mmCIF file of C-alpha atoms in Angstrom:
data_model
loop_
_atom_site.group_PDB
_atom_site.id
_atom_site.type_symbol
_atom_site.label_atom_id
_atom_site.label_comp_id
_atom_site.label_asym_id
_atom_site.label_seq_id
_atom_site.Cartn_x
_atom_site.Cartn_y
_atom_site.Cartn_z
ATOM 1 C CA MET B 1 0.000 0.000 0.000
ATOM 2 C CA ARG B 2 2.880 2.348 0.803
ATOM 3 C CA GLN B 3 4.330 1.951 -2.685
ATOM 4 C CA MET B 4 0.980 2.701 -4.308
ATOM 5 C CA THR B 5 0.507 5.745 -2.078
ATOM 6 C CA VAL B 6 3.970 7.149 -2.828
ATOM 7 C CA ARG B 7 3.407 6.546 -6.529
ATOM 8 C CA GLY B 8 0.075 8.368 -6.457
ATOM 9 C CA LEU B 9 1.534 11.344 -4.583
ATOM 10 C CA LYS B 10 4.454 11.653 -6.992
ATOM 11 C CA ILE B 11 2.171 11.546 -10.022
ATOM 12 C CA PHE B 12 -0.173 14.170 -8.567
ATOM 13 C CA PHE B 13 2.409 16.714 -7.443
ATOM 14 C CA LYS B 14 4.525 16.264 -10.585
ATOM 15 C CA ASP B 15 1.645 17.626 -12.688
ATOM 16 C CA ALA B 16 1.523 21.346 -11.840
ATOM 17 C CA GLY B 17 -1.476 21.866 -14.094
ATOM 18 C CA GLY B 18 -3.388 19.094 -12.371
ATOM 19 C CA VAL B 19 -2.587 20.539 -8.939
ATOM 20 C CA LEU B 20 -3.832 23.962 -10.035
ATOM 21 C CA PHE B 21 -6.963 22.463 -11.604
ATOM 22 C CA SER B 22 -7.740 20.615 -8.369
ATOM 23 C CA LEU B 23 -7.897 24.011 -6.649
ATOM 24 C CA LEU B 24 -10.474 25.289 -9.124
ATOM 25 C CA GLY B 25 -13.242 25.470 -6.541
ATOM 26 C CA VAL B 26 -11.058 27.378 -4.076
ATOM 27 C CA ILE B 27 -9.851 29.805 -6.750
ATOM 28 C CA VAL B 28 -13.405 30.476 -7.951
ATOM 29 C CA ILE B 29 -14.649 31.177 -4.415
ATOM 30 C CA PHE B 30 -11.761 33.517 -3.629
ATOM 31 C CA CYS B 31 -11.989 35.444 -6.915
ATOM 32 C CA LEU B 32 -15.760 35.816 -6.684
ATOM 33 C CA PHE B 33 -15.474 37.165 -3.156
ATOM 34 C CA LEU B 34 -12.561 39.452 -3.939
ATOM 35 C CA PHE B 35 -13.867 40.963 -7.168
ATOM 36 C CA PHE B 36 -17.642 40.562 -7.122
ATOM 37 C CA ILE B 37 -19.528 39.566 -3.966
ATOM 38 C CA GLY B 38 -17.215 40.906 -1.254
ATOM 39 C CA ASP B 39 -18.963 44.258 -0.973
ATOM 40 C CA THR B 40 -22.376 42.617 -1.279
ATOM 41 C CA VAL B 41 -21.977 40.251 1.661
ATOM 42 C CA THR B 42 -20.703 43.034 3.930
ATOM 43 C CA GLN B 43 -23.552 45.428 3.103
ATOM 44 C CA GLY B 44 -25.795 46.104 6.082
ATOM 45 C CA LEU B 45 -23.073 45.156 8.570
ATOM 46 C CA ASP B 46 -22.064 48.714 9.443
ATOM 47 C CA PHE B 47 -23.082 48.061 13.037
ATOM 48 C CA LEU B 48 -20.155 45.645 13.365
ATOM 49 C CA SER B 49 -16.711 47.020 14.146
ATOM 50 C CA HIS B 50 -14.859 44.229 12.328
ATOM 51 C CA ALA B 51 -17.323 43.296 9.588
ATOM 52 C CA GLY B 52 -14.589 42.985 6.967
ATOM 53 C CA GLN B 53 -12.455 40.606 9.035
ATOM 54 C CA ILE B 54 -15.474 38.516 10.025
ATOM 55 C CA MET B 55 -16.551 38.027 6.423
ATOM 56 C CA ASP B 56 -12.963 37.369 5.361
ATOM 57 C CA ALA B 57 -12.997 34.483 7.833
ATOM 58 C CA TRP B 58 -16.340 33.424 6.328
ATOM 59 C CA VAL B 59 -14.919 33.106 2.821
ATOM 60 C CA VAL B 60 -11.764 31.322 4.044
ATOM 61 C CA SER B 61 -14.010 28.792 5.805
ATOM 62 C CA GLY B 62 -15.809 28.127 2.544
ATOM 63 C CA MET B 63 -12.495 27.743 0.751
ATOM 64 C CA LEU B 64 -11.302 25.157 3.268
ATOM 65 C CA ALA B 65 -14.501 23.119 3.000
ATOM 66 C CA SER B 66 -14.316 23.222 -0.810
ATOM 67 C CA CYS B 67 -10.619 22.443 -0.992
ATOM 68 C CA ALA B 68 -10.983 19.099 0.759
ATOM 69 C CA ILE B 69 -13.299 17.719 -1.906
ATOM 70 C CA THR B 70 -11.858 19.271 -5.087
ATOM 71 C CA THR B 71 -8.238 18.362 -4.335
ATOM 72 C CA SER B 72 -9.113 14.771 -3.490
ATOM 73 C CA MET B 73 -10.932 14.684 -6.843
ATOM 74 C CA GLY B 74 -7.695 15.760 -8.491
ATOM 75 C CA ALA B 75 -5.717 13.106 -6.627
ATOM 76 C CA TYR B 76 -7.991 10.309 -7.805
ATOM 77 C CA ALA B 77 -7.249 11.130 -11.448
ATOM 78 C CA VAL B 78 -4.468 8.562 -11.277
ATOM 79 C CA MET B 79 -7.004 5.857 -10.414
ATOM 80 C CA VAL B 80 -9.117 6.682 -13.466
ATOM 81 C CA SER B 81 -6.001 6.834 -15.658
ATOM 82 C CA ASP B 82 -4.778 3.453 -14.403
ATOM 83 C CA ARG B 83 -8.181 1.959 -15.081
ATOM 84 C CA GLU B 84 -8.424 3.445 -18.569
ATOM 85 C CA GLN B 85 -4.905 2.372 -19.544
ATOM 86 C CA LYS B 86 -5.354 -1.080 -17.962
ATOM 87 C CA CYS B 87 -2.452 -0.505 -15.571
ATOM 88 C CA VAL B 88 -4.534 -2.203 -12.890
ATOM 89 C CA LYS B 89 -3.973 -5.483 -14.696
ATOM 90 C CA ASP B 90 -0.230 -5.076 -14.201
ATOM 91 C CA PHE B 91 -0.700 -4.268 -10.518
ATOM 92 C CA TYR B 92 -2.947 -7.263 -10.045
ATOM 93 C CA ALA B 93 -0.383 -9.543 -11.711
ATOM 94 C CA SER B 94 2.353 -8.207 -9.410
ATOM 95 C CA PRO B 95 3.020 -9.343 -5.816
ATOM 96 C CA LEU B 96 0.969 -6.366 -4.567
ATOM 97 C CA LYS B 97 -2.070 -7.343 -2.556
ATOM 98 C CA ARG B 98 -5.476 -6.340 -3.860
ATOM 99 C CA SER B 99 -6.201 -4.548 -0.583
ATOM 100 C CA GLY B 100 -2.896 -2.669 -0.910
ATOM 101 C CA ILE B 101 -3.813 -1.432 -4.378
ATOM 102 C CA ALA B 102 -7.185 -0.106 -3.195
ATOM 103 C CA GLY B 103 -5.692 1.259 0.022
ATOM 104 C CA GLY B 104 -2.979 3.090 -1.909
ATOM 105 C CA TYR B 105 -5.549 4.943 -3.967
ATOM 106 C CA LEU B 106 -7.550 5.825 -0.850
ATOM 107 C CA CYS B 107 -4.519 7.088 1.069
ATOM 108 C CA THR B 108 -3.377 9.176 -1.886
ATOM 109 C CA GLY B 109 -6.687 11.025 -2.038
ATOM 110 C CA PHE B 110 -6.744 11.645 1.699
ATOM 111 C CA LEU B 111 -3.129 12.814 1.992
ATOM 112 C CA VAL B 112 -3.382 15.129 -1.009
ATOM 113 C CA SER B 113 -6.577 16.592 0.426
ATOM 114 C CA VAL B 114 -4.903 17.244 3.798
ATOM 115 C CA ALA B 115 -1.774 18.771 2.246
ATOM 116 C CA MET B 116 -3.714 21.135 -0.018
ATOM 117 C CA SER B 117 -6.092 22.080 2.798
ATOM 118 C CA LEU B 118 -3.123 23.075 4.953
ATOM 119 C CA LEU B 119 -1.819 25.192 2.078
ATOM 120 C CA THR B 120 -5.253 26.818 1.743
ATOM 121 C CA LEU B 121 -5.335 27.506 5.487
ATOM 122 C CA LEU B 122 -1.936 29.202 5.302
ATOM 123 C CA PHE B 123 -3.027 31.281 2.321
ATOM 124 C CA GLY B 124 -6.267 32.200 4.084
ATOM 125 C CA GLN B 125 -4.493 33.291 7.224
ATOM 126 C CA VAL B 126 -2.040 35.439 5.280
ATOM 127 C CA TYR B 127 -4.968 37.013 3.446
ATOM 128 C CA ILE B 128 -6.840 37.732 6.689
ATOM 129 C CA VAL B 129 -3.769 39.281 8.332
ATOM 130 C CA ALA B 130 -3.038 41.351 5.222
ATOM 131 C CA ARG B 131 -6.580 42.713 5.429
ATOM 132 C CA GLY B 132 -6.117 43.844 9.034
ATOM 133 C CA GLY B 133 -7.058 40.666 10.865
ATOM 134 C CA THR B 134 -5.022 38.614 13.318
ATOM 135 C CA TRP B 135 -3.457 35.163 13.346
ATOM 136 C CA ILE B 136 -5.564 32.479 14.975
ATOM 137 C CA SER B 137 -4.489 31.315 18.417
ATOM 138 C CA PRO B 138 -2.572 28.024 18.859
ATOM 139 C CA ALA B 139 -5.578 26.440 20.587
ATOM 140 C CA THR B 140 -7.876 27.384 17.716
ATOM 141 C CA LEU B 141 -5.278 26.216 15.200
ATOM 142 C CA LEU B 142 -5.277 22.740 16.739
ATOM 143 C CA GLN B 143 -9.061 22.621 16.494
ATOM 144 C CA VAL B 144 -8.957 23.781 12.879
ATOM 145 C CA LEU B 145 -6.422 21.056 12.078
ATOM 146 C CA GLY B 146 -8.761 18.497 13.618
ATOM 147 C CA VAL B 147 -11.637 19.731 11.459
ATOM 148 C CA ILE B 148 -9.373 19.585 8.391
ATOM 149 C CA LEU B 149 -8.670 15.908 9.074
ATOM 150 C CA LEU B 150 -12.385 15.168 9.486
ATOM 151 C CA SER B 151 -13.287 17.197 6.420
ATOM 152 C CA CYS B 152 -10.654 15.493 4.263
ATOM 153 C CA PHE B 153 -11.686 12.078 5.578
ATOM 154 C CA ALA B 154 -15.341 12.604 4.623
ATOM 155 C CA SER B 155 -14.654 14.443 1.357
ATOM 156 C CA SER B 156 -12.072 12.016 0.001
ATOM 157 C CA ALA B 157 -14.355 9.096 0.878
ATOM 158 C CA MET B 158 -17.285 10.594 -1.023
ATOM 159 C CA VAL B 159 -15.118 11.410 -4.033
ATOM 160 C CA CYS B 160 -13.507 7.966 -4.028
ATOM 161 C CA PHE B 161 -16.934 6.343 -4.184
ATOM 162 C CA LEU B 162 -17.910 8.639 -7.054
ATOM 163 C CA ILE B 163 -14.684 7.946 -8.932
ATOM 164 C CA SER B 164 -15.204 4.191 -8.616
ATOM 165 C CA PHE B 165 -18.010 4.518 -11.193
ATOM 166 C CA LEU B 166 -15.943 6.455 -13.756
ATOM 167 C CA LYS B 167 -14.129 4.504 -16.449
ATOM 168 C CA THR B 168 -12.712 7.132 -18.823
ATOM 169 C CA GLY B 169 -10.745 10.357 -18.614
ATOM 170 C CA GLY B 170 -13.529 12.237 -20.361
ATOM 171 C CA ALA B 171 -16.075 11.237 -17.747
ATOM 172 C CA TYR B 172 -13.628 12.178 -15.004
ATOM 173 C CA THR B 173 -12.959 15.620 -16.511
ATOM 174 C CA THR B 174 -16.682 16.334 -16.802
ATOM 175 C CA ALA B 175 -17.293 15.274 -13.210
ATOM 176 C CA SER B 176 -14.365 17.395 -11.988
ATOM 177 C CA ILE B 177 -15.614 20.529 -13.731
ATOM 178 C CA LEU B 178 -19.148 20.065 -12.416
ATOM 179 C CA LEU B 179 -17.941 19.389 -8.891
ATOM 180 C CA GLY B 180 -15.489 22.297 -8.906
ATOM 181 C CA THR B 181 -18.244 24.652 -10.039
ATOM 182 C CA LEU B 182 -21.032 23.434 -7.761
ATOM 183 C CA ILE B 183 -19.067 22.877 -4.570
ATOM 184 C CA GLY B 184 -19.206 26.564 -3.648
ATOM 185 C CA PHE B 185 -22.999 26.439 -3.640
ATOM 186 C CA LEU B 186 -23.132 23.145 -1.767
ATOM 187 C CA VAL B 187 -21.048 24.444 1.151
ATOM 188 C CA GLY B 188 -22.694 27.876 1.203
ATOM 189 C CA ALA B 189 -19.556 29.726 0.114
ATOM 190 C CA TYR B 190 -20.976 31.803 -2.751
ATOM 191 C CA ILE B 191 -24.142 33.019 -1.058
ATOM 192 C CA SER B 192 -25.080 33.103 2.624
ATOM 193 C CA VAL B 193 -27.179 30.063 3.483
ATOM 194 C CA GLY B 194 -29.910 32.217 4.992
ATOM 195 C CA ALA B 195 -30.338 34.151 1.736
ATOM 196 C CA LEU B 196 -31.320 31.026 -0.188
ATOM 197 C CA PRO B 197 -34.811 29.505 -0.563
ATOM 198 C CA ALA B 198 -35.860 27.089 2.166
ATOM 199 C CA GLY B 199 -35.605 24.047 -0.108
ATOM 200 C CA VAL B 200 -32.056 24.900 -1.174
ATOM 201 C CA GLN B 201 -31.102 25.494 2.466
ATOM 202 C CA TRP B 202 -32.188 21.970 3.311
ATOM 203 C CA VAL B 203 -30.105 20.570 0.460
ATOM 204 C CA ILE B 204 -27.037 22.377 1.808
ATOM 205 C CA LYS B 205 -27.738 21.326 5.386
ATOM 206 C CA CYS B 206 -27.930 17.700 4.280
ATOM 207 C CA PHE B 207 -24.686 17.846 2.274
ATOM 208 C CA PRO B 208 -21.879 16.415 4.476
ATOM 209 C CA CYS B 209 -19.142 18.839 3.387
ATOM 210 C CA ALA B 210 -21.324 21.790 4.409
ATOM 211 C CA HIS B 211 -20.973 20.587 8.001
ATOM 212 C CA ALA B 212 -17.215 21.051 7.699
ATOM 213 C CA ALA B 213 -17.832 24.626 6.552
ATOM 214 C CA VAL B 214 -19.955 25.219 9.673
ATOM 215 C CA LEU B 215 -17.160 24.026 11.958
ATOM 216 C CA PHE B 216 -14.585 26.154 10.154
ATOM 217 C CA ARG B 217 -16.852 29.217 10.467
ATOM 218 C CA GLN B 218 -17.408 28.637 14.170
ATOM 219 C CA LEU B 219 -13.658 28.492 14.777
ATOM 220 C CA LEU B 220 -12.461 31.253 12.440
ATOM 221 C CA MET B 221 -15.374 33.681 12.852
ATOM 222 C CA GLY B 222 -16.071 32.969 16.519
ATOM 223 C CA PRO B 223 -13.608 35.404 18.163
ATOM 224 C CA GLY B 224 -14.700 38.319 15.963
ATOM 225 C CA LEU B 225 -18.382 37.603 16.515
ATOM 226 C CA GLN B 226 -17.946 37.476 20.297
ATOM 227 C CA VAL B 227 -16.309 40.897 20.290
ATOM 228 C CA ASP B 228 -18.655 42.649 17.871
ATOM 229 C CA PHE B 229 -21.873 41.217 19.293
ATOM 230 C CA ALA B 230 -20.868 41.623 22.951
ATOM 231 C CA GLN B 231 -23.082 44.682 23.414
ATOM 232 C CA LEU B 232 -25.945 43.422 21.244
ATOM 233 C CA PRO B 233 -28.873 41.151 22.161
ATOM 234 C CA GLU B 234 -28.113 37.428 22.061
ATOM 235 C CA GLN B 235 -30.928 36.936 19.571
ATOM 236 C CA ALA B 236 -29.135 39.225 17.109
ATOM 237 C CA LEU B 237 -26.070 36.978 17.240
ATOM 238 C CA GLN B 238 -28.172 33.841 16.797
ATOM 239 C CA GLU B 239 -29.958 35.270 13.768
ATOM 240 C CA PHE B 240 -26.692 36.407 12.181
ATOM 241 C CA GLU B 241 -25.027 33.028 12.747
ATOM 242 C CA GLU B 242 -27.957 31.224 11.177
ATOM 243 C CA GLN B 243 -27.980 33.666 8.256
ATOM 244 C CA VAL B 244 -24.321 33.169 7.308
ATOM 245 C CA GLY B 245 -24.146 29.444 8.095
ATOM 246 C CA VAL B 246 -22.238 29.519 11.370
ATOM 247 C CA THR B 247 -25.014 27.334 12.764
ATOM 248 C CA PHE B 248 -27.470 24.935 11.133
ATOM 249 C CA ARG B 249 -31.005 24.775 12.449
ATOM 250 C CA TYR B 250 -33.365 21.929 11.631
ATOM 251 C CA GLY B 251 -36.789 23.125 12.627
ATOM 252 C CA GLN B 252 -36.420 24.022 16.290
ATOM 253 C CA TYR B 253 -33.204 22.059 16.734
ATOM 254 C CA GLU B 254 -29.833 23.777 16.428
ATOM 255 C CA ALA B 255 -27.081 21.275 15.672
ATOM 256 C CA ALA B 256 -24.200 21.290 18.163
ATOM 257 C CA TRP B 257 -20.576 21.114 17.048
ATOM 258 C CA TRP B 258 -20.350 17.405 17.838
ATOM 259 C CA VAL B 259 -23.279 16.697 15.498
ATOM 260 C CA HIS B 260 -21.361 18.215 12.593
ATOM 261 C CA ALA B 261 -18.243 16.237 13.559
ATOM 262 C CA LEU B 262 -20.278 13.018 13.807
ATOM 263 C CA VAL B 263 -21.790 13.613 10.365
ATOM 264 C CA LEU B 264 -18.318 13.982 8.845
ATOM 265 C CA LEU B 265 -16.985 10.903 10.630
ATOM 266 C CA ALA B 266 -19.972 8.745 9.673
ATOM 267 C CA THR B 267 -19.823 9.976 6.071
ATOM 268 C CA GLY B 268 -16.168 9.036 5.805
ATOM 269 C CA VAL B 269 -16.672 5.554 7.243
ATOM 270 C CA VAL B 270 -19.747 4.733 5.130
ATOM 271 C CA PHE B 271 -18.395 6.009 1.818
ATOM 272 C CA TYR B 272 -14.946 4.478 2.286
ATOM 273 C CA LEU B 273 -16.553 1.096 2.944
ATOM 274 C CA LEU B 274 -18.745 1.500 -0.129
ATOM 275 C CA ALA B 275 -15.745 2.575 -2.223
ATOM 276 C CA ILE B 276 -13.627 -0.364 -1.054
ATOM 277 C CA LEU B 277 -16.482 -2.759 -1.828
ATOM 278 C CA LYS B 278 -16.948 -1.287 -5.300
ATOM 279 C CA MET B 279 -13.221 -1.254 -6.065
ATOM 280 C CA SER B 280 -12.768 -4.815 -4.817
ATOM 281 C CA ARG B 281 -15.524 -6.028 -7.132
ATOM 282 C CA ARG B 282 -13.923 -4.224 -10.062
ATOM 283 C CA LEU B 283 -10.491 -5.651 -9.312
ATOM 284 C CA ARG B 284 -11.916 -9.189 -9.460
ATOM 285 C CA GLN B 285 -12.580 -8.590 -13.136
ATOM 286 C CA TYR B 286 -8.835 -8.605 -13.858
#
């Protein structure tokens, strides 16, 4: 499995164009916020002393949630390529175990997702500080790193299961473009969740990666919200958090942080098991 993982990582990072393409969702979110929607999302927030920094943290949270899924999609390109070029037959004829082949692909997607998410976090923090914000505290950083691991675990599992159905490079490219374009909507990074119709809100709230975005927002936006809303009614803070997706409410129930973490963990376990089952069945064909 280690050999397959190292091979996958080398192939991914050797292709600079592929690495950049895997960050398509992150780049789109950042450019849209910077050039188009940045002023829109901060309108009406004049009553907040640090509205700009708070919404900067909001967009970085969306970037982190998106990065986990789009970069793992890019990492799994090698699996589609191996399948299309029949390289899997060579692997299966070698001393490599079938479980090691599947595990190598899975580990590649997860590790690439983590590495690129850390790069996105660094970029986001530099951007926030450059805009007048502050570095996150060490305690918060550790929590953010934990959420990154959960987010990458769930995202790479979902993508791996999706990729297991793709047989050609053309199908993979189409799926990558669609995913890179739609992911911003699915995690509530383009438009505040509260500004969307009720039906669309429910779709977002049921999408696993959106729960990662909620956790990132709670950690990155939390300190600024506590300061700016300190002198305002608690209901004002609750309404704002629900509007921008810092919290998810299902009817009268507001999901706690551990609910979001449990959703990500369960998603990762279920989809990895499904992906392994699907890949194992496919490998028996060779």
